[in-house]
PDB file of C-alpha atoms in Angstrom:
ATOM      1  CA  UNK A  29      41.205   7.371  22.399  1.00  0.00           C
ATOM      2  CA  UNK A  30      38.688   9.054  24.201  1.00  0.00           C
ATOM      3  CA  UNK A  31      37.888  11.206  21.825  1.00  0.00           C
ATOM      4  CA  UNK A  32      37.084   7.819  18.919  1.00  0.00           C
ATOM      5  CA  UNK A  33      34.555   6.561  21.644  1.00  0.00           C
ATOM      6  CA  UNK A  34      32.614   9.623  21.714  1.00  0.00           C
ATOM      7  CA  UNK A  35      32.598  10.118  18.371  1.00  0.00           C
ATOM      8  CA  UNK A  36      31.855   6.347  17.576  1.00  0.00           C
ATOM      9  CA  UNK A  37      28.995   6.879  19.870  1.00  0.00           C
ATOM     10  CA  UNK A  38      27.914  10.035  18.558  1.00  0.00           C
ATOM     11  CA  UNK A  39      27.605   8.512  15.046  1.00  0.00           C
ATOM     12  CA  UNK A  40      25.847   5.141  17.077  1.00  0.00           C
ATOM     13  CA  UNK A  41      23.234   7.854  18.623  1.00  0.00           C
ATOM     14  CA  UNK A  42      22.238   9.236  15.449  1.00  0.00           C
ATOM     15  CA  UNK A  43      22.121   6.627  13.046  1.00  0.00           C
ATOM     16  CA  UNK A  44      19.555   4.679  16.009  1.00  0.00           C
ATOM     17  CA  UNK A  45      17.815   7.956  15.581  1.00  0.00           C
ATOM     18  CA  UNK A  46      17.161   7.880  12.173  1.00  0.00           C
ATOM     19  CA  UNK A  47      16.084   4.335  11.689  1.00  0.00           C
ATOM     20  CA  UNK A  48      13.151   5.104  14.615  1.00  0.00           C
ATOM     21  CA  UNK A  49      11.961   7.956  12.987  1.00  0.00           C
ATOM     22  CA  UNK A  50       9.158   7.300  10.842  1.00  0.00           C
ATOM     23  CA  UNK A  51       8.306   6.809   6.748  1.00  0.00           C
ATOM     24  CA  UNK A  52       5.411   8.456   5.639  1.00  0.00           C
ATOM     25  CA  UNK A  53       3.857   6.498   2.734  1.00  0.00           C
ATOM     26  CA  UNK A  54       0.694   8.644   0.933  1.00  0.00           C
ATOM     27  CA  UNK A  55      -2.156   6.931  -0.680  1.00  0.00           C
ATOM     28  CA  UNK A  56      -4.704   9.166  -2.655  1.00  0.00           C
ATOM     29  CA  UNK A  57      -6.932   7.749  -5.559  1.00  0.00           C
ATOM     30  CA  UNK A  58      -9.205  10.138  -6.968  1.00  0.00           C
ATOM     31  CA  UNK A  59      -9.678   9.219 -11.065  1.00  0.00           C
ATOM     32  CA  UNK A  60      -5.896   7.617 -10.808  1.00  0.00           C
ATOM     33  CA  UNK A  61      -3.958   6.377  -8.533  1.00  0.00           C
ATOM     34  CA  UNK A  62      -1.261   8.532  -6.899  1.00  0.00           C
ATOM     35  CA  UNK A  63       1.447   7.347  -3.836  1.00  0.00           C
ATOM     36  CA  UNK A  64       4.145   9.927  -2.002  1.00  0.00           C
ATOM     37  CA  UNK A  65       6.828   8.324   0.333  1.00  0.00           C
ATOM     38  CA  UNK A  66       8.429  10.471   2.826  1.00  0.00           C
ATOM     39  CA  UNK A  67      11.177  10.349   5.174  1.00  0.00           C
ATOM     40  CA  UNK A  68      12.114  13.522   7.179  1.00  0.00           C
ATOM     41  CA  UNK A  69      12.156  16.467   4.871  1.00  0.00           C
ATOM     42  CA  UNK A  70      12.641  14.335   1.954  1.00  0.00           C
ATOM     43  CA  UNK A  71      10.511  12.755  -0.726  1.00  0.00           C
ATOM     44  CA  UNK A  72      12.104   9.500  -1.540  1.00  0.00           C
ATOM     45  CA  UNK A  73       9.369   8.190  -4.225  1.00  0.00           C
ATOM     46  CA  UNK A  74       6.810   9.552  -6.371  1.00  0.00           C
ATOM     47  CA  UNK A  75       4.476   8.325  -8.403  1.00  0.00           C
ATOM     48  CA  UNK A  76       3.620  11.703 -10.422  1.00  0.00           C
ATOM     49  CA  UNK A  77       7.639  12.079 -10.700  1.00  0.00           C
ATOM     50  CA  UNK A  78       8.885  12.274 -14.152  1.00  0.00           C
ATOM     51  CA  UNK A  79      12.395  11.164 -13.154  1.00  0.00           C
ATOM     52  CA  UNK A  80      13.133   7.839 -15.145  1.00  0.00           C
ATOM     53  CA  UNK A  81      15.283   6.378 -11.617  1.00  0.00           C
ATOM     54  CA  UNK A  82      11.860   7.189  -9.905  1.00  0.00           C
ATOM     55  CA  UNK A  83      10.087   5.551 -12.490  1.00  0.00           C
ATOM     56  CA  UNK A  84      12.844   2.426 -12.456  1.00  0.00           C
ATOM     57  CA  UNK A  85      12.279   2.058  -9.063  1.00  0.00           C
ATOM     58  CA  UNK A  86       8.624   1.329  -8.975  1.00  0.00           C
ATOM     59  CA  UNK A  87       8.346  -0.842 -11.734  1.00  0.00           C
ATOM     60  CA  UNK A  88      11.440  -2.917 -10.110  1.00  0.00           C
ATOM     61  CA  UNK A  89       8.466  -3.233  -6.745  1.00  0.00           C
ATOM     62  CA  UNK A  90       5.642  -4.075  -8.517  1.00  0.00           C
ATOM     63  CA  UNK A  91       6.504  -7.698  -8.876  1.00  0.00           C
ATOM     64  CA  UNK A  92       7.749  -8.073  -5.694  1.00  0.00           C
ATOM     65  CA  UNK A  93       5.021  -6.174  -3.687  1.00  0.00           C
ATOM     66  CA  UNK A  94       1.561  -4.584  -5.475  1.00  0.00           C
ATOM     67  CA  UNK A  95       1.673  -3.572  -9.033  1.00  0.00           C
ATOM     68  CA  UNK A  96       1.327   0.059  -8.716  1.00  0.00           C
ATOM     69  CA  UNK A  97       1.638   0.888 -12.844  1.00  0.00           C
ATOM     70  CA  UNK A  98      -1.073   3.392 -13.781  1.00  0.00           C
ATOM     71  CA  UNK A  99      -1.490   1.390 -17.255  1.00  0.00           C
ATOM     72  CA  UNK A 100      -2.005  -1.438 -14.812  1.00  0.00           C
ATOM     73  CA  UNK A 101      -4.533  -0.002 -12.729  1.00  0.00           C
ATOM     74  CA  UNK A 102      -5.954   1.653 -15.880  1.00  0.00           C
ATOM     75  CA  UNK A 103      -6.428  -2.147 -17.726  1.00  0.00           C
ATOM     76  CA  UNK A 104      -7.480  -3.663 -14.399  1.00  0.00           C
ATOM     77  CA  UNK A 105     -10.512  -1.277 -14.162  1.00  0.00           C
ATOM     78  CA  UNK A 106     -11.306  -1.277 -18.076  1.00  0.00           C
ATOM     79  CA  UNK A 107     -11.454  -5.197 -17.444  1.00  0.00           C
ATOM     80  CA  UNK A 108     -13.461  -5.273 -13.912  1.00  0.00           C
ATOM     81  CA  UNK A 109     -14.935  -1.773 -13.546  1.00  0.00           C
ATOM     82  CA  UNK A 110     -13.986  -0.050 -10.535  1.00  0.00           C
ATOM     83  CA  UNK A 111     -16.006  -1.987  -7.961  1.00  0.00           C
ATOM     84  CA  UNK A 112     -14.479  -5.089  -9.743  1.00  0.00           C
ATOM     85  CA  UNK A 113     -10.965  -3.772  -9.906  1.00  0.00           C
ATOM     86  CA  UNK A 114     -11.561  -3.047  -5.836  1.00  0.00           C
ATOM     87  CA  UNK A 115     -12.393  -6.215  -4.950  1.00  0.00           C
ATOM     88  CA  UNK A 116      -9.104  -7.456  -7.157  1.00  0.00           C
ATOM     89  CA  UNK A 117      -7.124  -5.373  -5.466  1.00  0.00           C
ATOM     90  CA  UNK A 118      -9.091  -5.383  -1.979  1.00  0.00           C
ATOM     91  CA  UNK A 119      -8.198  -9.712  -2.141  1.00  0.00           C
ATOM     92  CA  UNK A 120      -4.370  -9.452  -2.726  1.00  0.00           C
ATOM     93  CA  UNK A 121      -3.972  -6.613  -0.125  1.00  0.00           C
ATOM     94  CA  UNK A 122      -5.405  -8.713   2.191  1.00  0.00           C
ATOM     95  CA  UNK A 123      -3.309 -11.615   1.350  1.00  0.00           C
ATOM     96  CA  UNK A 124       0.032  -9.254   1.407  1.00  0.00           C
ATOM     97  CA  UNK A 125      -1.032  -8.325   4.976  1.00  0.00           C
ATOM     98  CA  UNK A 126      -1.988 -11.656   6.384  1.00  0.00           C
ATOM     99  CA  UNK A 127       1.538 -12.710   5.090  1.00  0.00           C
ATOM    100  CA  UNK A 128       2.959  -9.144   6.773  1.00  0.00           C
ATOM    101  CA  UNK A 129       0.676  -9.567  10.229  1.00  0.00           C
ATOM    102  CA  UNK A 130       4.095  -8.621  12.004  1.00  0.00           C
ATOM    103  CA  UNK A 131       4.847  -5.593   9.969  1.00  0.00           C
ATOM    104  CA  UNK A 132       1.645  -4.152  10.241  1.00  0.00           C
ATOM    105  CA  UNK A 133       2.211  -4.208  14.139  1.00  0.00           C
ATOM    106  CA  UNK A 134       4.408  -1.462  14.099  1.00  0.00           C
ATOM    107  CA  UNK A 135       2.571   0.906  11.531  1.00  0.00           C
ATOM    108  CA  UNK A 136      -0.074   3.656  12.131  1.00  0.00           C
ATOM    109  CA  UNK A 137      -2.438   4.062   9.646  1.00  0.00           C
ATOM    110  CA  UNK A 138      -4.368   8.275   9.693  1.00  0.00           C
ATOM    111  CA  UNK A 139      -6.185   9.985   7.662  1.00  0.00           C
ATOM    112  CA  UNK A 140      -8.224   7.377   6.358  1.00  0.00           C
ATOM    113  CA  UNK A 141     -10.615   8.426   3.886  1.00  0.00           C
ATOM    114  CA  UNK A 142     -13.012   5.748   1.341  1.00  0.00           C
ATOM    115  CA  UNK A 143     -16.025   6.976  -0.046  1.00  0.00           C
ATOM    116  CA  UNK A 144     -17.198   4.423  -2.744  1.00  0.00           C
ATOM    117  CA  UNK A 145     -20.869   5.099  -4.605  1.00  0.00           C
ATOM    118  CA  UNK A 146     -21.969   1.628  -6.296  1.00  0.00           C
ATOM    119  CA  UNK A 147     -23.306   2.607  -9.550  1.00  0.00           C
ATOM    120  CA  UNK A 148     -24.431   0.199 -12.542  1.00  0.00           C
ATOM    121  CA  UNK A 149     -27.039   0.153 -15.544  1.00  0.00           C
ATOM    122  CA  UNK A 150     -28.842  -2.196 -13.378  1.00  0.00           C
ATOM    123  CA  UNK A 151     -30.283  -1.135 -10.037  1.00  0.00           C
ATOM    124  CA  UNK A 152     -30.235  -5.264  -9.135  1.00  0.00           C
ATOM    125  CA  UNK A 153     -26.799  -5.579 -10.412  1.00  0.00           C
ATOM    126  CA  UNK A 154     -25.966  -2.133  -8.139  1.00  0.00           C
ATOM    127  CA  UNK A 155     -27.478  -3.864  -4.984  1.00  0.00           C
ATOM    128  CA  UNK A 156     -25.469  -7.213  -5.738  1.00  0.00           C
ATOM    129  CA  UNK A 157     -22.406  -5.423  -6.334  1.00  0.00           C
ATOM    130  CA  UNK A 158     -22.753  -2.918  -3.303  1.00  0.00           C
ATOM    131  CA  UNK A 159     -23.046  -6.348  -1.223  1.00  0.00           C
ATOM    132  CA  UNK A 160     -20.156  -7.617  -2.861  1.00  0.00           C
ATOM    133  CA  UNK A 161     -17.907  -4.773  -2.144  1.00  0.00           C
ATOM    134  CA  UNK A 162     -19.072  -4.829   1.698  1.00  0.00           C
ATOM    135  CA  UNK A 163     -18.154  -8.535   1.851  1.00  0.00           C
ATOM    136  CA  UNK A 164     -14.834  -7.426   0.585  1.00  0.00           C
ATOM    137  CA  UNK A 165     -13.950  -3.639   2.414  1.00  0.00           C
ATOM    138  CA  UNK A 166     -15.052  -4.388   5.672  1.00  0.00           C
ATOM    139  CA  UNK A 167     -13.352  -7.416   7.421  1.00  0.00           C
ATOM    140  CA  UNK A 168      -9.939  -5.671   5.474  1.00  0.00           C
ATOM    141  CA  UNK A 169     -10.945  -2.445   7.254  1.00  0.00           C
ATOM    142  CA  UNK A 170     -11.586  -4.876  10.324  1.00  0.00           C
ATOM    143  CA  UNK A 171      -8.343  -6.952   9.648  1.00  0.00           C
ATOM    144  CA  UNK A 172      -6.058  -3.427   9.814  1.00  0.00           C
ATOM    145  CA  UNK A 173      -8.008  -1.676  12.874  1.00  0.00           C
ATOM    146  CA  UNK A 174      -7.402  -4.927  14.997  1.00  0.00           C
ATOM    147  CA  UNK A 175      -3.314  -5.651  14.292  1.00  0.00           C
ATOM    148  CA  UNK A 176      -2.379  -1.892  13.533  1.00  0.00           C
ATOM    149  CA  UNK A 177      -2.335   1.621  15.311  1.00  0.00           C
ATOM    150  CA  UNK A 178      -5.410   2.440  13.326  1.00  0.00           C
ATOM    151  CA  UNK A 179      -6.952   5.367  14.064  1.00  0.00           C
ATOM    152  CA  UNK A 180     -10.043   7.000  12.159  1.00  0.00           C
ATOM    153  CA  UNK A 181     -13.276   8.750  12.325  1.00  0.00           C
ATOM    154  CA  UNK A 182     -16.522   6.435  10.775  1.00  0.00           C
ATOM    155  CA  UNK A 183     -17.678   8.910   8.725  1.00  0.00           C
ATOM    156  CA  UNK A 184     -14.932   8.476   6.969  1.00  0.00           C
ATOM    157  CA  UNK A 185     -15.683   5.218   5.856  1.00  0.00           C
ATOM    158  CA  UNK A 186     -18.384   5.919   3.177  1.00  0.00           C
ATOM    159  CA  UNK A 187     -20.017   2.960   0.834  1.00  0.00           C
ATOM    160  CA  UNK A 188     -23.150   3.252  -0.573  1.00  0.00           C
ATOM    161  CA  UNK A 189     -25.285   2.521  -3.617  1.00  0.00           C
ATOM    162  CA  UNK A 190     -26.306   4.674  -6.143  1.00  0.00           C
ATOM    163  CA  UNK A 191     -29.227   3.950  -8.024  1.00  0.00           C
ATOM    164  CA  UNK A 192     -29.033   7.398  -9.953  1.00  0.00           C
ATOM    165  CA  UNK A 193     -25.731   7.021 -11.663  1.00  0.00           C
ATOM    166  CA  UNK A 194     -25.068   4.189 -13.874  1.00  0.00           C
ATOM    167  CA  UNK A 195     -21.074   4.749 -13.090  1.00  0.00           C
ATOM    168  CA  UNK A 196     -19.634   4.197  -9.767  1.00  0.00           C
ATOM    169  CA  UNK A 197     -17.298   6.641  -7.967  1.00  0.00           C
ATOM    170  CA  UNK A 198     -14.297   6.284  -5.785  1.00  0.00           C
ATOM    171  CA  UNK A 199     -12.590   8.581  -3.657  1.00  0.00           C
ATOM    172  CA  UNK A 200      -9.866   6.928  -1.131  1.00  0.00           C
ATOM    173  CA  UNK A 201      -6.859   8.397   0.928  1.00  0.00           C
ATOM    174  CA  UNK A 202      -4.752   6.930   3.855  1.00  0.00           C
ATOM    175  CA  UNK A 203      -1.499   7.737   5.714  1.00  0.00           C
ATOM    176  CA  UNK A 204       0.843   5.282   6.685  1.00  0.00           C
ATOM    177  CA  UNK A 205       4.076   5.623   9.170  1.00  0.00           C
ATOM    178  CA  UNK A 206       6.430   3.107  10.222  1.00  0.00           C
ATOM    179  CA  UNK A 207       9.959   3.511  11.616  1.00  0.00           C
ATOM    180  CA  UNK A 208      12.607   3.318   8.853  1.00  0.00           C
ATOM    181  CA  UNK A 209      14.085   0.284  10.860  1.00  0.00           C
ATOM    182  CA  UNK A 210      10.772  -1.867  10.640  1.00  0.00           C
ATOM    183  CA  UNK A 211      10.289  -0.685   7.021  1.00  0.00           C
ATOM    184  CA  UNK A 212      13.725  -1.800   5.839  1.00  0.00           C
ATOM    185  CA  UNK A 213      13.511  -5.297   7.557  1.00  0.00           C
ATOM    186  CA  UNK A 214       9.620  -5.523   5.479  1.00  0.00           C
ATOM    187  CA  UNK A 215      11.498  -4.414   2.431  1.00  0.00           C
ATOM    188  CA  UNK A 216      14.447  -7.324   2.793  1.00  0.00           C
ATOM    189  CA  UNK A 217      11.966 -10.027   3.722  1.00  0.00           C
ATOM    190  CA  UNK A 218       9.812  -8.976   0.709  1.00  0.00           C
ATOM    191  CA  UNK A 219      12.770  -8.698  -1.854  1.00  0.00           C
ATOM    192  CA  UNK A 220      13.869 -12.149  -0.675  1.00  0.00           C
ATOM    193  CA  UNK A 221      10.396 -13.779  -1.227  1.00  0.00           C
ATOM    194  CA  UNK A 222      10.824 -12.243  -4.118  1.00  0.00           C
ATOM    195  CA  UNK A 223      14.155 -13.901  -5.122  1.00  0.00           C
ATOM    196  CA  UNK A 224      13.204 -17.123  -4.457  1.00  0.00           C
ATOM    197  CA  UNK A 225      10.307 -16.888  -6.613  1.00  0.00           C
ATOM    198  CA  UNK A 226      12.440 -15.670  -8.900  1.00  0.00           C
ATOM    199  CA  UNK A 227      15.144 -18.584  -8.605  1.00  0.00           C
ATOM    200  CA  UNK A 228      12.184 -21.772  -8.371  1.00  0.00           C
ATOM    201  CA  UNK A 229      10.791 -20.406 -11.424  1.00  0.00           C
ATOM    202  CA  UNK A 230      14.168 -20.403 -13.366  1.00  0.00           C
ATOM    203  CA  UNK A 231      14.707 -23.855 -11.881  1.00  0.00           C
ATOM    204  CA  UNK A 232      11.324 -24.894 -13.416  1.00  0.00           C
ATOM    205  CA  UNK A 233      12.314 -23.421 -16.873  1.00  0.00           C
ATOM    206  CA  UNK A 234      15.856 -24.986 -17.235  1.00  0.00           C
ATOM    207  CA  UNK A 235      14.096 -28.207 -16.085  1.00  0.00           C
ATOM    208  CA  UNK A 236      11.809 -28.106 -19.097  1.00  0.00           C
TER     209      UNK A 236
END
């Protein structure tokens, strides 16, 4: 009997272990977009991965988090340009973290790198959107460094105009951690947003 309670608690021990170690989640964009989540030793998702599960997987999130598609990212910044498509994108991050304030508690955000150039055919149109994208970046930037372990060097943090180029450039990477235990509860609450969506919108259509 003994022995069951030792091993019970050696089995207790090391799955609380593994749900405080952390998930490293890598964010590069440089041309495309490109993400890398890690736990331990393995890589549990990535986006360059050929594998059709991998590939199953992220188009299962992007409805129920940030659409993540390269053909979505792609059409977003044929649409918007880039400085367009990072405002887009810069809005509904900002609204997935003001609805995640307590998840973004317990994460620590290094390695952050964004160096923007704001480039048009216009030099007025380059100053206006420069402004725009300041409006935008900076109070998100602000937002994360006050509610997360956020940790950075300024220089890293490079937006500028570019009256020289008529195309603007973007070069962005940041690592996030969280414990697996604090990731898993975000992922339930998310997915069950998500289903209820899911269900009221159903409800609407067998309504009509």
């Amino acid at each position: 009997m003994e022995i069951f309670f030792i091993v019970l608690g050696a089995i207790i021990l090391f799955l609380g272990v593994l749900l405080i170690l952390p998930v490293k989640i890598y964010f590069v964009y440089d041309n495309e977009f490109t993400f890398k989540v890690k736990y331990l030793f393995f890589t549990l998702l990535d986006s360059e991965d050929e594998d059709e599960q991998t590939k199953s997987i992220i188009k299962k999130g992007q409805g129920a988090i940030l659409p993540t598609n390269k053909e979505t990212i792609k059409s977003t910044y044929k649409q918007k340009g880039i400085t367009g498509a990072i405002k887009y994108y810069s809005n509904v991050l900002y609204l997935i973290l003001k609805k995640l304030r307590w998840f973004i508690k317990f994460i620590k955000i290094r390695k952050f790198v964004f160096d923007l150039s704001v480039a048009s055919d216009d030099a007025a149109d380059t100053a206006i959107e420069y402004g725009e994208v300041c409006c935008v970046i900076y109070p998100i930037i602000s937002f994360i460094k006050t509610n997360t372990n956020f940790k950075f060097k300024t220089d890293n943090i490079n937006i500028r105009p570019d009256f020289d180029n008529k195309t603007s450039k973007l070069k962005a990477s940041v690592l996030v951690k969280a414990k697996l235990v604090i990731c898993l509860i975000a992922i339930a609450g998310l997915l069950w947003d998500y289903t209820k969506k899911q269900r009221k919108e159903s409800e609407k259509n067998e309504r009509k």
